[in-house]
PDB file of C-alpha atoms in Angstrom:
ATOM      1  CA  UNK A   1       0.000   0.000   0.000  1.00 56.00           C
ATOM      2  CA  UNK A   2       1.267   3.465  -0.881  1.00 80.00           C
ATOM      3  CA  UNK A   3      -0.758   6.643  -0.598  1.00 83.00           C
ATOM      4  CA  UNK A   4       0.389  10.228  -0.520  1.00 84.00           C
ATOM      5  CA  UNK A   5      -1.233  13.635  -0.411  1.00 85.00           C
ATOM      6  CA  UNK A   6      -1.079  15.836  -3.485  1.00 83.00           C
ATOM      7  CA  UNK A   7      -3.056  19.026  -3.104  1.00 84.00           C
ATOM      8  CA  UNK A   8      -6.397  18.433  -1.406  1.00 83.00           C
ATOM      9  CA  UNK A   9      -6.665  14.724  -2.117  1.00 87.00           C
ATOM     10  CA  UNK A  10      -4.708  11.597  -1.314  1.00 88.00           C
ATOM     11  CA  UNK A  11      -3.317   9.671  -4.279  1.00 89.00           C
ATOM     12  CA  UNK A  12      -2.319   6.020  -4.608  1.00 84.00           C
ATOM     13  CA  UNK A  13       0.443   4.183  -6.456  1.00 88.00           C
ATOM     14  CA  UNK A  14       0.971   0.399  -6.653  1.00 84.00           C
ATOM     15  CA  UNK A  15       2.232  -2.309  -9.010  1.00 84.00           C
ATOM     16  CA  UNK A  16       0.554  -5.475 -10.299  1.00 78.00           C
ATOM     17  CA  UNK A  17       2.604  -7.859 -12.438  1.00 76.00           C
ATOM     18  CA  UNK A  18       5.148  -5.176 -13.203  1.00 77.00           C
ATOM     19  CA  UNK A  19       2.555  -2.578 -14.251  1.00 80.00           C
ATOM     20  CA  UNK A  20       2.386   0.659 -12.256  1.00 84.00           C
ATOM     21  CA  UNK A  21      -1.004   2.106 -11.344  1.00 80.00           C
ATOM     22  CA  UNK A  22      -1.408   5.622 -10.035  1.00 85.00           C
ATOM     23  CA  UNK A  23      -4.388   7.882  -9.451  1.00 85.00           C
ATOM     24  CA  UNK A  24      -6.364  10.057  -7.109  1.00 86.00           C
ATOM     25  CA  UNK A  25      -8.466   8.498  -4.375  1.00 85.00           C
ATOM     26  CA  UNK A  26     -10.734  11.542  -4.393  1.00 85.00           C
ATOM     27  CA  UNK A  27     -10.520  11.468  -0.588  1.00 86.00           C
ATOM     28  CA  UNK A  28      -9.177  14.030   1.863  1.00 89.00           C
ATOM     29  CA  UNK A  29      -9.396  11.658   4.815  1.00 90.00           C
ATOM     30  CA  UNK A  30      -6.415   9.311   5.096  1.00 89.00           C
ATOM     31  CA  UNK A  31      -8.356   6.252   6.308  1.00 89.00           C
ATOM     32  CA  UNK A  32     -10.899   6.666   3.514  1.00 89.00           C
ATOM     33  CA  UNK A  33      -8.017   7.074   1.050  1.00 87.00           C
ATOM     34  CA  UNK A  34      -6.450   3.818   2.280  1.00 88.00           C
ATOM     35  CA  UNK A  35      -9.764   2.022   1.780  1.00 89.00           C
ATOM     36  CA  UNK A  36     -10.064   3.463  -1.744  1.00 86.00           C
ATOM     37  CA  UNK A  37      -6.508   2.422  -2.621  1.00 87.00           C
ATOM     38  CA  UNK A  38      -7.328  -1.111  -1.465  1.00 87.00           C
ATOM     39  CA  UNK A  39     -10.488  -1.133  -3.586  1.00 84.00           C
ATOM     40  CA  UNK A  40      -8.602   0.029  -6.662  1.00 82.00           C
ATOM     41  CA  UNK A  41      -5.898  -2.610  -6.150  1.00 82.00           C
ATOM     42  CA  UNK A  42      -8.478  -5.394  -5.758  1.00 81.00           C
ATOM     43  CA  UNK A  43     -10.230  -4.226  -8.940  1.00 79.00           C
ATOM     44  CA  UNK A  44      -6.981  -4.343 -10.917  1.00 77.00           C
ATOM     45  CA  UNK A  45      -5.912  -7.693  -9.454  1.00 77.00           C
ATOM     46  CA  UNK A  46      -9.310  -9.196 -10.223  1.00 73.00           C
ATOM     47  CA  UNK A  47      -9.271  -8.012 -13.829  1.00 73.00           C
ATOM     48  CA  UNK A  48      -5.670  -9.204 -14.214  1.00 69.00           C
ATOM     49  CA  UNK A  49      -6.624 -12.625 -12.838  1.00 71.00           C
ATOM     50  CA  UNK A  50      -9.468 -12.814 -15.352  1.00 75.00           C
ATOM     51  CA  UNK A  51      -7.056 -12.003 -18.186  1.00 68.00           C
ATOM     52  CA  UNK A  52      -4.663 -14.730 -17.026  1.00 67.00           C
ATOM     53  CA  UNK A  53      -7.498 -17.263 -16.775  1.00 76.00           C
ATOM     54  CA  UNK A  54      -8.733 -16.408 -20.266  1.00 75.00           C
ATOM     55  CA  UNK A  55      -5.221 -16.746 -21.690  1.00 75.00           C
ATOM     56  CA  UNK A  56      -4.944 -20.120 -19.977  1.00 73.00           C
ATOM     57  CA  UNK A  57      -8.260 -21.240 -21.507  1.00 79.00           C
ATOM     58  CA  UNK A  58      -7.127 -20.070 -24.943  1.00 80.00           C
ATOM     59  CA  UNK A  59      -3.868 -21.977 -24.555  1.00 78.00           C
ATOM     60  CA  UNK A  60      -5.742 -25.159 -23.655  1.00 82.00           C
ATOM     61  CA  UNK A  61      -7.850 -24.881 -26.808  1.00 86.00           C
ATOM     62  CA  UNK A  62      -4.784 -24.737 -29.055  1.00 88.00           C
ATOM     63  CA  UNK A  63      -3.424 -27.712 -30.971  1.00 92.00           C
ATOM     64  CA  UNK A  64       0.008 -28.856 -29.848  1.00 93.00           C
ATOM     65  CA  UNK A  65       1.355 -27.999 -33.306  1.00 94.00           C
ATOM     66  CA  UNK A  66       0.221 -24.372 -33.012  1.00 92.00           C
ATOM     67  CA  UNK A  67       1.448 -24.082 -29.426  1.00 91.00           C
ATOM     68  CA  UNK A  68       4.830 -25.475 -30.511  1.00 93.00           C
ATOM     69  CA  UNK A  69       5.090 -23.056 -33.459  1.00 93.00           C
ATOM     70  CA  UNK A  70       4.366 -20.081 -31.193  1.00 90.00           C
ATOM     71  CA  UNK A  71       6.757 -21.329 -28.516  1.00 90.00           C
ATOM     72  CA  UNK A  72       9.556 -21.881 -31.025  1.00 90.00           C
ATOM     73  CA  UNK A  73       9.099 -18.414 -32.549  1.00 89.00           C
ATOM     74  CA  UNK A  74       9.432 -16.870 -29.072  1.00 89.00           C
ATOM     75  CA  UNK A  75      12.355 -19.175 -28.228  1.00 87.00           C
ATOM     76  CA  UNK A  76      14.249 -18.146 -31.368  1.00 86.00           C
ATOM     77  CA  UNK A  77      13.814 -14.474 -30.454  1.00 85.00           C
ATOM     78  CA  UNK A  78      15.329 -15.030 -27.006  1.00 85.00           C
ATOM     79  CA  UNK A  79      18.055 -17.629 -27.680  1.00 82.00           C
ATOM     80  CA  UNK A  80      20.951 -17.523 -30.102  1.00 81.00           C
ATOM     81  CA  UNK A  81      20.771 -21.267 -30.716  1.00 82.00           C
ATOM     82  CA  UNK A  82      17.430 -23.036 -31.098  1.00 83.00           C
ATOM     83  CA  UNK A  83      18.598 -26.364 -32.543  1.00 88.00           C
ATOM     84  CA  UNK A  84      17.757 -28.317 -29.383  1.00 87.00           C
ATOM     85  CA  UNK A  85      14.262 -26.850 -29.015  1.00 89.00           C
ATOM     86  CA  UNK A  86      13.495 -27.379 -32.704  1.00 91.00           C
ATOM     87  CA  UNK A  87      14.672 -31.008 -32.552  1.00 91.00           C
ATOM     88  CA  UNK A  88      12.736 -31.836 -29.373  1.00 92.00           C
ATOM     89  CA  UNK A  89       9.536 -30.153 -30.548  1.00 94.00           C
ATOM     90  CA  UNK A  90       9.848 -31.886 -33.908  1.00 94.00           C
ATOM     91  CA  UNK A  91       9.321 -35.267 -32.255  1.00 95.00           C
ATOM     92  CA  UNK A  92       6.596 -33.920 -29.951  1.00 96.00           C
ATOM     93  CA  UNK A  93       4.566 -32.480 -32.842  1.00 96.00           C
ATOM     94  CA  UNK A  94       5.147 -35.544 -35.004  1.00 95.00           C
ATOM     95  CA  UNK A  95       3.372 -37.734 -32.470  1.00 95.00           C
ATOM     96  CA  UNK A  96       1.042 -35.276 -30.702  1.00 96.00           C
ATOM     97  CA  UNK A  97       0.699 -32.324 -33.084  1.00 94.00           C
ATOM     98  CA  UNK A  98      -3.018 -32.889 -33.745  1.00 94.00           C
ATOM     99  CA  UNK A  99      -3.914 -33.148 -30.042  1.00 94.00           C
ATOM    100  CA  UNK A 100      -5.288 -30.143 -28.205  1.00 93.00           C
ATOM    101  CA  UNK A 101      -3.322 -28.942 -25.194  1.00 91.00           C
ATOM    102  CA  UNK A 102      -6.330 -29.779 -23.005  1.00 91.00           C
ATOM    103  CA  UNK A 103      -6.118 -33.392 -24.212  1.00 93.00           C
ATOM    104  CA  UNK A 104      -2.626 -33.881 -22.798  1.00 94.00           C
ATOM    105  CA  UNK A 105      -2.831 -35.937 -19.598  1.00 95.00           C
ATOM    106  CA  UNK A 106      -0.341 -37.926 -17.516  1.00 96.00           C
ATOM    107  CA  UNK A 107      -1.411 -41.065 -19.398  1.00 96.00           C
ATOM    108  CA  UNK A 108      -0.790 -39.379 -22.764  1.00 96.00           C
ATOM    109  CA  UNK A 109       2.703 -38.450 -21.587  1.00 97.00           C
ATOM    110  CA  UNK A 110       3.394 -42.022 -20.461  1.00 96.00           C
ATOM    111  CA  UNK A 111       2.275 -43.361 -23.845  1.00 96.00           C
ATOM    112  CA  UNK A 112       4.542 -40.840 -25.525  1.00 96.00           C
ATOM    113  CA  UNK A 113       7.482 -42.040 -23.426  1.00 97.00           C
ATOM    114  CA  UNK A 114       6.762 -45.661 -24.342  1.00 96.00           C
ATOM    115  CA  UNK A 115       6.382 -44.876 -28.046  1.00 96.00           C
ATOM    116  CA  UNK A 116       9.681 -43.026 -28.152  1.00 96.00           C
ATOM    117  CA  UNK A 117      11.418 -45.870 -26.322  1.00 95.00           C
ATOM    118  CA  UNK A 118      10.213 -48.208 -29.071  1.00 96.00           C
ATOM    119  CA  UNK A 119      11.823 -45.830 -31.555  1.00 95.00           C
ATOM    120  CA  UNK A 120      15.120 -46.366 -29.684  1.00 94.00           C
ATOM    121  CA  UNK A 121      15.312 -42.768 -28.445  1.00 94.00           C
ATOM    122  CA  UNK A 122      17.576 -42.408 -25.414  1.00 93.00           C
ATOM    123  CA  UNK A 123      16.011 -41.789 -21.975  1.00 94.00           C
ATOM    124  CA  UNK A 124      17.686 -38.370 -21.748  1.00 93.00           C
ATOM    125  CA  UNK A 125      16.298 -37.353 -25.144  1.00 94.00           C
ATOM    126  CA  UNK A 126      12.800 -38.461 -24.142  1.00 95.00           C
ATOM    127  CA  UNK A 127      13.060 -36.586 -20.831  1.00 95.00           C
ATOM    128  CA  UNK A 128      14.031 -33.412 -22.690  1.00 94.00           C
ATOM    129  CA  UNK A 129      11.123 -33.811 -25.115  1.00 95.00           C
ATOM    130  CA  UNK A 130       8.622 -34.338 -22.296  1.00 96.00           C
ATOM    131  CA  UNK A 131       9.946 -31.237 -20.542  1.00 95.00           C
ATOM    132  CA  UNK A 132       9.316 -29.216 -23.711  1.00 93.00           C
ATOM    133  CA  UNK A 133       5.835 -30.711 -24.103  1.00 95.00           C
ATOM    134  CA  UNK A 134       4.875 -29.738 -20.556  1.00 95.00           C
ATOM    135  CA  UNK A 135       6.147 -26.200 -21.138  1.00 92.00           C
ATOM    136  CA  UNK A 136       3.735 -25.935 -24.070  1.00 91.00           C
ATOM    137  CA  UNK A 137       0.875 -26.881 -21.761  1.00 90.00           C
ATOM    138  CA  UNK A 138       1.380 -23.986 -19.326  1.00 87.00           C
ATOM    139  CA  UNK A 139      -0.403 -24.384 -15.986  1.00 85.00           C
ATOM    140  CA  UNK A 140      -1.841 -27.709 -17.107  1.00 89.00           C
ATOM    141  CA  UNK A 141       1.723 -28.858 -17.745  1.00 91.00           C
ATOM    142  CA  UNK A 142       2.658 -27.966 -14.172  1.00 92.00           C
ATOM    143  CA  UNK A 143      -0.159 -30.141 -12.831  1.00 93.00           C
ATOM    144  CA  UNK A 144       0.871 -33.027 -15.088  1.00 95.00           C
ATOM    145  CA  UNK A 145       4.488 -32.631 -13.990  1.00 94.00           C
ATOM    146  CA  UNK A 146       3.468 -32.761 -10.338  1.00 95.00           C
ATOM    147  CA  UNK A 147       1.315 -35.862 -10.877  1.00 95.00           C
ATOM    148  CA  UNK A 148       4.026 -37.733 -12.805  1.00 95.00           C
ATOM    149  CA  UNK A 149       6.665 -36.738 -10.290  1.00 94.00           C
ATOM    150  CA  UNK A 150       4.492 -38.113  -7.486  1.00 94.00           C
ATOM    151  CA  UNK A 151       4.154 -41.373  -9.435  1.00 94.00           C
ATOM    152  CA  UNK A 152       7.918 -41.388 -10.112  1.00 94.00           C
ATOM    153  CA  UNK A 153       7.110 -41.452 -13.828  1.00 94.00           C
ATOM    154  CA  UNK A 154       8.185 -37.958 -14.846  1.00 94.00           C
ATOM    155  CA  UNK A 155      11.673 -38.917 -15.984  1.00 93.00           C
ATOM    156  CA  UNK A 156      13.077 -42.107 -17.403  1.00 94.00           C
ATOM    157  CA  UNK A 157      16.196 -43.452 -15.738  1.00 91.00           C
ATOM    158  CA  UNK A 158      19.339 -42.174 -17.427  1.00 89.00           C
ATOM    159  CA  UNK A 159      22.445 -44.359 -17.256  1.00 79.00           C
ATOM    160  CA  UNK A 160      25.543 -42.696 -15.773  1.00 75.00           C
ATOM    161  CA  UNK A 161      27.477 -40.756 -18.370  1.00 63.00           C
ATOM    162  CA  UNK A 162      30.749 -42.417 -19.453  1.00 58.00           C
ATOM    163  CA  UNK A 163      32.383 -39.003 -19.257  1.00 56.00           C
ATOM    164  CA  UNK A 164      32.417 -35.639 -20.918  1.00 59.00           C
ATOM    165  CA  UNK A 165      33.711 -35.522 -24.478  1.00 59.00           C
ATOM    166  CA  UNK A 166      36.796 -33.383 -25.067  1.00 57.00           C
ATOM    167  CA  UNK A 167      36.304 -30.119 -26.908  1.00 57.00           C
ATOM    168  CA  UNK A 168      38.257 -29.534 -30.163  1.00 57.00           C
ATOM    169  CA  UNK A 169      40.573 -27.144 -28.281  1.00 61.00           C
ATOM    170  CA  UNK A 170      41.255 -29.739 -25.576  1.00 63.00           C
ATOM    171  CA  UNK A 171      41.945 -32.385 -28.201  1.00 63.00           C
ATOM    172  CA  UNK A 172      44.455 -30.110 -29.943  1.00 64.00           C
ATOM    173  CA  UNK A 173      46.265 -29.404 -26.671  1.00 67.00           C
ATOM    174  CA  UNK A 174      46.430 -33.098 -25.845  1.00 65.00           C
ATOM    175  CA  UNK A 175      47.723 -34.000 -29.294  1.00 65.00           C
ATOM    176  CA  UNK A 176      50.362 -31.252 -29.106  1.00 67.00           C
ATOM    177  CA  UNK A 177      51.501 -32.462 -25.681  1.00 68.00           C
ATOM    178  CA  UNK A 178      51.617 -36.065 -26.889  1.00 68.00           C
ATOM    179  CA  UNK A 179      53.607 -35.054 -29.980  1.00 67.00           C
ATOM    180  CA  UNK A 180      56.109 -33.117 -27.881  1.00 72.00           C
ATOM    181  CA  UNK A 181      56.475 -36.038 -25.478  1.00 66.00           C
ATOM    182  CA  UNK A 182      56.979 -38.456 -28.376  1.00 70.00           C
ATOM    183  CA  UNK A 183      59.620 -36.240 -29.972  1.00 73.00           C
ATOM    184  CA  UNK A 184      61.471 -35.900 -26.660  1.00 71.00           C
ATOM    185  CA  UNK A 185      61.421 -39.660 -26.165  1.00 68.00           C
ATOM    186  CA  UNK A 186      62.656 -40.228 -29.724  1.00 73.00           C
ATOM    187  CA  UNK A 187      65.491 -37.745 -29.217  1.00 74.00           C
ATOM    188  CA  UNK A 188      66.501 -39.459 -25.962  1.00 70.00           C
ATOM    189  CA  UNK A 189      66.560 -42.855 -27.675  1.00 70.00           C
ATOM    190  CA  UNK A 190      68.666 -41.418 -30.489  1.00 74.00           C
ATOM    191  CA  UNK A 191      71.208 -40.062 -27.990  1.00 73.00           C
ATOM    192  CA  UNK A 192      71.378 -43.407 -26.261  1.00 72.00           C
ATOM    193  CA  UNK A 193      71.931 -45.109 -29.573  1.00 72.00           C
ATOM    194  CA  UNK A 194      74.783 -42.755 -30.321  1.00 73.00           C
ATOM    195  CA  UNK A 195      75.973 -42.975 -26.701  1.00 68.00           C
ATOM    196  CA  UNK A 196      75.644 -39.229 -26.341  1.00 55.00           C
ATOM    197  CA  UNK A 197      75.291 -37.560 -22.995  1.00 55.00           C
ATOM    198  CA  UNK A 198      72.093 -35.588 -22.429  1.00 52.00           C
ATOM    199  CA  UNK A 199      72.527 -31.878 -22.961  1.00 55.00           C
ATOM    200  CA  UNK A 200      72.264 -29.699 -19.852  1.00 54.00           C
ATOM    201  CA  UNK A 201      68.935 -27.863 -19.491  1.00 48.00           C
TER     202      UNK A 201
END
């Protein structure tokens, strides 16, 4: 709550979801001004809640294909690389593109996991795809995630990684070090063959 006097009347200022609202309470009495500020805030919060609920209903009525297209367009605008998202959503839309968001349930997700396993997709890949699918579903996706997590069915078991692959730069450094070591060993063998003493330093 924030009210202040400006001239005869008290004014209010508050924020809802990052938007700043400011105006006159039309009251000269502080307690009445506080009550008016509270009424204005409740009005804004109620209308904002209605907007959010309507957006949620609209999202649920969308086909997965449309939701994925919109998500990917937004993702591309915010991320330099979108290869992963495009790949994951490609499999999601291939199998579920014609479904409405509201038709996605925990059982649908489980069937998706099983179908992708039959296609020999790795558990990690499937987990990533399911995560993207649930993001498309918004609040409904959060409920599905919670239900699957409770059932211990949200993620497939991923085998321990055999280790991180070396980057091209690391490979070059290792090859250079190995080459230098090999050349040093060859030079030492050559000196021994010639019965030369090692040079100082």
